[in-house]
PDB file of C-alpha atoms in Angstrom:
ATOM      1  CA  MET A  19      13.590  -7.145  43.894  1.00  0.00           C
ATOM      2  CA  SER A  20      14.973  -5.699  47.568  1.00  0.00           C
ATOM      3  CA  ARG A  21      18.259  -5.843  48.471  1.00  0.00           C
ATOM      4  CA  PRO A  22      19.147  -7.579  52.020  1.00  0.00           C
ATOM      5  CA  ARG A  23      20.319  -4.869  54.311  1.00  0.00           C
ATOM      6  CA  SER A  24      23.991  -5.200  55.552  1.00  0.00           C
ATOM      7  CA  ILE A  25      24.459  -4.021  59.104  1.00  0.00           C
ATOM      8  CA  VAL A  26      27.308  -0.741  58.817  1.00  0.00           C
ATOM      9  CA  ARG A  27      29.202   0.154  62.581  1.00  0.00           C
ATOM     10  CA  ARG A  28      29.190   3.552  63.010  1.00  0.00           C
ATOM     11  CA  ALA A  29      30.860   3.855  66.195  1.00  0.00           C
ATOM     12  CA  PHE A  30      33.411   1.826  68.146  1.00  0.00           C
ATOM     13  CA  THR A  31      32.793  -0.306  71.127  1.00  0.00           C
ATOM     14  CA  LEU A  32      32.606   0.215  74.729  1.00  0.00           C
ATOM     15  CA  ILE A  33      35.535  -2.347  74.775  1.00  0.00           C
ATOM     16  CA  GLU A  34      37.762  -1.054  72.102  1.00  0.00           C
ATOM     17  CA  MET A  35      37.283   2.639  73.643  1.00  0.00           C
ATOM     18  CA  MET A  36      38.710   1.398  76.714  1.00  0.00           C
ATOM     19  CA  ILE A  37      41.961  -0.747  74.902  1.00  0.00           C
ATOM     20  CA  ALA A  38      42.257   2.418  73.598  1.00  0.00           C
ATOM     21  CA  MET A  39      42.424   4.209  76.440  1.00  0.00           C
ATOM     22  CA  VAL A  40      44.934   1.863  78.319  1.00  0.00           C
ATOM     23  CA  VAL A  41      47.329   2.336  75.106  1.00  0.00           C
ATOM     24  CA  ILE A  42      47.640   6.311  75.748  1.00  0.00           C
ATOM     25  CA  ALA A  43      47.850   5.613  79.400  1.00  0.00           C
ATOM     26  CA  ILE A  44      50.479   3.647  79.151  1.00  0.00           C
ATOM     27  CA  MET A  45      52.113   5.777  76.456  1.00  0.00           C
ATOM     28  CA  ALA A  46      52.340   9.174  78.993  1.00  0.00           C
ATOM     29  CA  VAL A  47      53.558   7.104  81.733  1.00  0.00           C
ATOM     30  CA  VAL A  48      56.351   6.117  79.472  1.00  0.00           C
ATOM     31  CA  VAL A  49      56.769   9.929  77.868  1.00  0.00           C
ATOM     32  CA  MET A  50      55.997  11.979  80.913  1.00  0.00           C
ATOM     33  CA  PRO A  51      58.853  11.896  82.113  1.00  0.00           C
ATOM     34  CA  ALA A  52      60.787  12.862  79.609  1.00  0.00           C
ATOM     35  CA  LEU A  53      59.315  15.888  79.359  1.00  0.00           C
ATOM     36  CA  ALA A  54      59.476  16.812  82.935  1.00  0.00           C
ATOM     37  CA  PRO A  55      61.093  19.851  84.452  1.00  0.00           C
ATOM     38  CA  GLU A  56      63.525  17.803  85.470  1.00  0.00           C
ATOM     39  CA  ASP A  57      66.703  20.417  85.485  1.00  0.00           C
ATOM     40  CA  ALA A  58      64.561  22.733  87.312  1.00  0.00           C
ATOM     41  CA  ILE A  59      64.053  20.383  90.234  1.00  0.00           C
ATOM     42  CA  LYS A  60      67.886  19.727  90.259  1.00  0.00           C
ATOM     43  CA  LEU A  61      68.004  23.083  91.775  1.00  0.00           C
ATOM     44  CA  VAL A  62      65.650  22.586  94.253  1.00  0.00           C
ATOM     45  CA  SER A  63      67.091  19.048  95.249  1.00  0.00           C
ATOM     46  CA  ALA A  64      70.817  20.989  95.518  1.00  0.00           C
ATOM     47  CA  SER A  65      69.308  23.738  97.504  1.00  0.00           C
ATOM     48  CA  HIS A  66      68.047  21.141 100.136  1.00  0.00           C
ATOM     49  CA  MET A  67      70.356  19.033  99.970  1.00  0.00           C
ATOM     50  CA  LEU A  68      73.515  21.935 100.554  1.00  0.00           C
ATOM     51  CA  ALA A  69      70.824  23.671 103.537  1.00  0.00           C
ATOM     52  CA  SER A  70      71.039  20.095 105.042  1.00  0.00           C
ATOM     53  CA  ASP A  71      74.746  19.738 105.162  1.00  0.00           C
ATOM     54  CA  LEU A  72      74.511  23.173 106.362  1.00  0.00           C
ATOM     55  CA  GLU A  73      72.839  22.240 109.287  1.00  0.00           C
ATOM     56  CA  TYR A  74      74.770  19.308 110.449  1.00  0.00           C
ATOM     57  CA  ALA A  75      78.145  22.019 109.853  1.00  0.00           C
ATOM     58  CA  GLN A  76      76.149  24.103 112.540  1.00  0.00           C
ATOM     59  CA  SER A  77      74.872  21.119 115.087  1.00  0.00           C
ATOM     60  CA  ALA A  78      78.697  19.520 114.816  1.00  0.00           C
ATOM     61  CA  SER A  79      80.481  22.526 115.214  1.00  0.00           C
ATOM     62  CA  LEU A  80      77.994  22.921 118.610  1.00  0.00           C
ATOM     63  CA  SER A  81      78.508  19.771 120.024  1.00  0.00           C
ATOM     64  CA  GLY A  82      82.419  20.002 119.434  1.00  0.00           C
ATOM     65  CA  PRO A  83      83.299  23.705 119.426  1.00  0.00           C
ATOM     66  CA  THR A  84      86.663  23.477 120.327  1.00  0.00           C
ATOM     67  CA  ASP A  85      87.469  22.650 116.729  1.00  0.00           C
ATOM     68  CA  PRO A  86      84.153  23.654 114.081  1.00  0.00           C
ATOM     69  CA  ILE A  87      83.247  22.569 111.333  1.00  0.00           C
ATOM     70  CA  VAL A  88      83.644  24.370 107.842  1.00  0.00           C
ATOM     71  CA  VAL A  89      81.481  23.869 104.447  1.00  0.00           C
ATOM     72  CA  VAL A  90      84.533  24.464 101.402  1.00  0.00           C
ATOM     73  CA  PHE A  91      83.643  24.895  98.177  1.00  0.00           C
ATOM     74  CA  ASP A  92      85.839  23.657  95.510  1.00  0.00           C
ATOM     75  CA  ALA A  93      86.308  26.694  92.810  1.00  0.00           C
ATOM     76  CA  ASP A  94      86.958  24.921  90.161  1.00  0.00           C
ATOM     77  CA  ALA A  95      83.932  22.001  90.653  1.00  0.00           C
ATOM     78  CA  PRO A  96      80.558  21.981  91.510  1.00  0.00           C
ATOM     79  CA  ARG A  97      81.981  20.187  94.448  1.00  0.00           C
ATOM     80  CA  TYR A  98      81.795  20.795  98.347  1.00  0.00           C
ATOM     81  CA  TRP A  99      82.899  19.141 101.257  1.00  0.00           C
ATOM     82  CA  LEU A 100      82.755  19.273 105.298  1.00  0.00           C
ATOM     83  CA  ALA A 101      86.067  19.537 107.062  1.00  0.00           C
ATOM     84  CA  ARG A 102      86.960  20.701 110.323  1.00  0.00           C
ATOM     85  CA  ALA A 103      88.045  23.969 110.956  1.00  0.00           C
ATOM     86  CA  SER A 104      92.215  22.842 111.999  1.00  0.00           C
ATOM     87  CA  ASP A 105      91.938  20.713 108.461  1.00  0.00           C
ATOM     88  CA  PRO A 106      90.080  22.297 105.924  1.00  0.00           C
ATOM     89  CA  ASP A 107      91.522  20.839 102.834  1.00  0.00           C
ATOM     90  CA  SER A 108      90.428  17.254 104.627  1.00  0.00           C
ATOM     91  CA  PRO A 109      87.074  15.939 104.493  1.00  0.00           C
ATOM     92  CA  ILE A 110      85.536  14.687 107.571  1.00  0.00           C
ATOM     93  CA  GLU A 111      83.899  11.081 107.425  1.00  0.00           C
ATOM     94  CA  ARG A 112      80.199  10.580 106.716  1.00  0.00           C
ATOM     95  CA  PRO A 113      77.910   9.946 109.963  1.00  0.00           C
ATOM     96  CA  GLY A 114      77.192   6.173 109.821  1.00  0.00           C
ATOM     97  CA  SER A 115      79.377   5.961 106.627  1.00  0.00           C
ATOM     98  CA  ALA A 116      83.826   5.629 106.008  1.00  0.00           C
ATOM     99  CA  ASP A 117      82.716   7.896 103.024  1.00  0.00           C
ATOM    100  CA  ALA A 118      84.565  11.520 103.138  1.00  0.00           C
ATOM    101  CA  TYR A 119      81.662  14.089 103.654  1.00  0.00           C
ATOM    102  CA  LEU A 120      82.590  15.330 100.001  1.00  0.00           C
ATOM    103  CA  MET A 121      79.197  16.306  97.403  1.00  0.00           C
ATOM    104  CA  GLU A 122      80.141  16.338  94.164  1.00  0.00           C
ATOM    105  CA  MET A 123      77.804  17.029  91.661  1.00  0.00           C
ATOM    106  CA  GLY A 124      76.838  14.294  89.198  1.00  0.00           C
ATOM    107  CA  VAL A 125      79.016  11.981  91.237  1.00  0.00           C
ATOM    108  CA  GLY A 126      78.114   9.467  94.118  1.00  0.00           C
ATOM    109  CA  LEU A 127      75.445  10.555  96.341  1.00  0.00           C
ATOM    110  CA  ALA A 128      74.840  13.539  94.335  1.00  0.00           C
ATOM    111  CA  ARG A 129      74.713  11.599  90.546  1.00  0.00           C
ATOM    112  CA  GLN A 130      71.597  12.793  89.865  1.00  0.00           C
ATOM    113  CA  LEU A 131      72.485  16.239  89.720  1.00  0.00           C
ATOM    114  CA  ASP A 132      74.792  17.104  87.231  1.00  0.00           C
ATOM    115  CA  GLY A 133      75.163  20.498  85.487  1.00  0.00           C
ATOM    116  CA  ILE A 134      74.318  21.794  89.111  1.00  0.00           C
ATOM    117  CA  GLU A 135      77.181  25.109  89.627  1.00  0.00           C
ATOM    118  CA  PHE A 136      77.859  27.041  92.987  1.00  0.00           C
ATOM    119  CA  GLU A 137      79.038  30.694  93.665  1.00  0.00           C
ATOM    120  CA  VAL A 138      79.996  31.799  97.530  1.00  0.00           C
ATOM    121  CA  ALA A 139      79.389  35.203  98.454  1.00  0.00           C
ATOM    122  CA  ASN A 140      80.151  37.134 101.488  1.00  0.00           C
ATOM    123  CA  VAL A 141      82.323  34.820 102.943  1.00  0.00           C
ATOM    124  CA  SER A 142      86.169  34.607 102.409  1.00  0.00           C
ATOM    125  CA  ASP A 143      88.272  30.814 101.281  1.00  0.00           C
ATOM    126  CA  ASN A 144      85.071  29.760  99.990  1.00  0.00           C
ATOM    127  CA  SER A 145      84.066  28.606 102.895  1.00  0.00           C
ATOM    128  CA  ILE A 146      81.333  28.719 105.397  1.00  0.00           C
ATOM    129  CA  GLN A 147      82.645  28.338 109.292  1.00  0.00           C
ATOM    130  CA  TYR A 148      80.444  28.545 112.372  1.00  0.00           C
ATOM    131  CA  ASP A 149      81.657  29.681 115.660  1.00  0.00           C
ATOM    132  CA  ALA A 150      81.153  27.360 119.266  1.00  0.00           C
ATOM    133  CA  PHE A 151      78.026  29.075 119.291  1.00  0.00           C
ATOM    134  CA  GLY A 152      76.601  27.793 115.781  1.00  0.00           C
ATOM    135  CA  ARG A 153      76.571  31.435 114.259  1.00  0.00           C
ATOM    136  CA  LEU A 154      78.824  32.476 111.294  1.00  0.00           C
ATOM    137  CA  ASP A 155      82.375  33.194 112.370  1.00  0.00           C
ATOM    138  CA  GLN A 156      82.031  36.312 110.304  1.00  0.00           C
ATOM    139  CA  LEU A 157      80.100  39.517 110.632  1.00  0.00           C
ATOM    140  CA  ASP A 158      77.999  39.912 107.473  1.00  0.00           C
ATOM    141  CA  ASN A 159      75.260  36.955 106.352  1.00  0.00           C
ATOM    142  CA  ALA A 160      76.683  34.209 103.502  1.00  0.00           C
ATOM    143  CA  PHE A 161      74.688  33.625 100.451  1.00  0.00           C
ATOM    144  CA  VAL A 162      75.362  30.606  98.158  1.00  0.00           C
ATOM    145  CA  ARG A 163      73.922  30.911  94.258  1.00  0.00           C
ATOM    146  CA  ILE A 164      73.036  27.173  93.479  1.00  0.00           C
ATOM    147  CA  HIS A 165      72.322  27.941  89.115  1.00  0.00           C
ATOM    148  CA  ASN A 166      72.228  25.488  85.650  1.00  0.00           C
ATOM    149  CA  HIS A 167      70.817  26.526  82.486  1.00  0.00           C
ATOM    150  CA  THR A 168      67.124  26.531  83.490  1.00  0.00           C
ATOM    151  CA  GLY A 169      67.336  28.825  86.316  1.00  0.00           C
ATOM    152  CA  GLU A 170      69.283  30.068  90.116  1.00  0.00           C
ATOM    153  CA  ILE A 171      68.090  29.292  93.753  1.00  0.00           C
ATOM    154  CA  PHE A 172      69.639  31.285  96.776  1.00  0.00           C
ATOM    155  CA  VAL A 173      70.734  29.401 100.163  1.00  0.00           C
ATOM    156  CA  SER A 174      71.103  32.176 103.201  1.00  0.00           C
ATOM    157  CA  ILE A 175      73.532  31.654 106.137  1.00  0.00           C
ATOM    158  CA  SER A 176      72.614  34.212 109.109  1.00  0.00           C
ATOM    159  CA  ALA A 177      75.351  36.060 110.590  1.00  0.00           C
ATOM    160  CA  SER A 178      73.460  35.780 113.660  1.00  0.00           C
ATOM    161  CA  THR A 179      72.120  32.722 114.414  1.00  0.00           C
ATOM    162  CA  GLY A 180      73.597  30.553 111.954  1.00  0.00           C
ATOM    163  CA  SER A 181      69.620  29.442 110.458  1.00  0.00           C
ATOM    164  CA  VAL A 182      69.799  28.332 106.779  1.00  0.00           C
ATOM    165  CA  SER A 183      66.668  29.322 104.182  1.00  0.00           C
ATOM    166  CA  VAL A 184      66.417  28.599 100.584  1.00  0.00           C
ATOM    167  CA  VAL A 185      65.007  31.552  98.468  1.00  0.00           C
ATOM    168  CA  LYS A 186      64.276  31.704  95.216  1.00  0.00           C
ATOM    169  CA  GLN A 187      65.448  35.593  95.200  1.00  0.00           C
ATOM    170  CA  SER A 188      68.752  37.040  95.071  1.00  0.00           C
ATOM    171  CA  PRO A 189      68.968  38.181  98.913  1.00  0.00           C
ATOM    172  CA  PRO A 190      69.663  41.924  99.572  1.00  0.00           C
ATOM    173  CA  VAL A 191      73.680  42.373 100.432  1.00  0.00           C
ATOM    174  CA  VAL A 192      73.349  45.022 102.422  1.00  0.00           C
ATOM    175  CA  ALA A 193      75.952  47.572 102.621  1.00  0.00           C
ATOM    176  CA  PRO A 194      77.311  48.619 106.286  1.00  0.00           C
ATOM    177  CA  ASP A 195      76.498  52.581 106.825  1.00  0.00           C
ATOM    178  CA  PRO A 196      79.549  54.525 106.647  1.00  0.00           C
ATOM    179  CA  PRO A 197      80.873  56.045 109.203  1.00  0.00           C
ATOM    180  CA  ALA A 198      79.505  59.890 110.899  1.00  0.00           C
ATOM    181  CA  ASP A 199      82.070  62.219 110.276  1.00  0.00           C
ATOM    182  CA  PRO A 200      82.970  62.839 113.759  1.00  0.00           C
ATOM    183  CA  ILE A 201      83.767  66.936 112.662  1.00  0.00           C
ATOM    184  CA  SER A 202      80.564  67.448 110.372  1.00  0.00           C
ATOM    185  CA  PRO A 203      78.403  70.413 111.258  1.00  0.00           C
ATOM    186  CA  LEU A 204      74.667  70.119 112.984  1.00  0.00           C
ATOM    187  CA  PRO A 205      72.037  70.157 110.177  1.00  0.00           C
ATOM    188  CA  GLU A 206      71.545  73.705 109.890  1.00  0.00           C
ATOM    189  CA  SER A 207      67.861  75.380 111.490  1.00  0.00           C
ATOM    190  CA  GLU A 208      66.875  78.154 112.925  1.00  0.00           C
ATOM    191  CA  PRO A 209      68.551  80.280 114.820  1.00  0.00           C
ATOM    192  CA  ILE A 210      67.908  79.766 118.736  1.00  0.00           C
ATOM    193  CA  VAL A 211      67.985  83.177 120.869  1.00  0.00           C
ATOM    194  CA  VAL A 212      68.090  82.918 124.225  1.00  0.00           C
ATOM    195  CA  LYS A 213      66.507  86.090 125.807  1.00  0.00           C
ATOM    196  CA  THR A 214      67.631  87.574 129.249  1.00  0.00           C
ATOM    197  CA  ARG A 215      66.770  89.527 131.759  1.00  0.00           C
TER     198      ARG A 215
END
């Protein structure tokens, strides 16, 4: 007597495969944001936010040259504000709002940017100020190093034009050439012979 054959299933059906793919896709959507390099993105966001605020300060200084805008960086906290040069300790109002033009990392409009730090170079009093022509009020370019535990980005402000650029590498700090010594002798060369008749 022969045994009845039983049907043996050796593979998944198309519907089972599609359900498994949907479950994997849903899990990926939930898990991927947690694996994203959020802190590196914070650096880029903070640098572009600062560049935008510097450009606004330049524009506002051009439109109100009698009392230009200054961008002041707090030496003790990761924050900066825009103020009038006549009162640098009081932030101006943000355009279209009664809120102070104060950007504190991890708070308010910058609440997603916690962990960001600023270091300002080539400026006095931790502030960047424009003149009536939109240039920096100093002869040297200014730099802001924005950093967190993942890396750093630099915002560079041109002294001659006031233009703002975001760069990945540290901008070169060019020291001025030392003044020429007016008493130093000319470089040695072959003697000049003058023949007379």
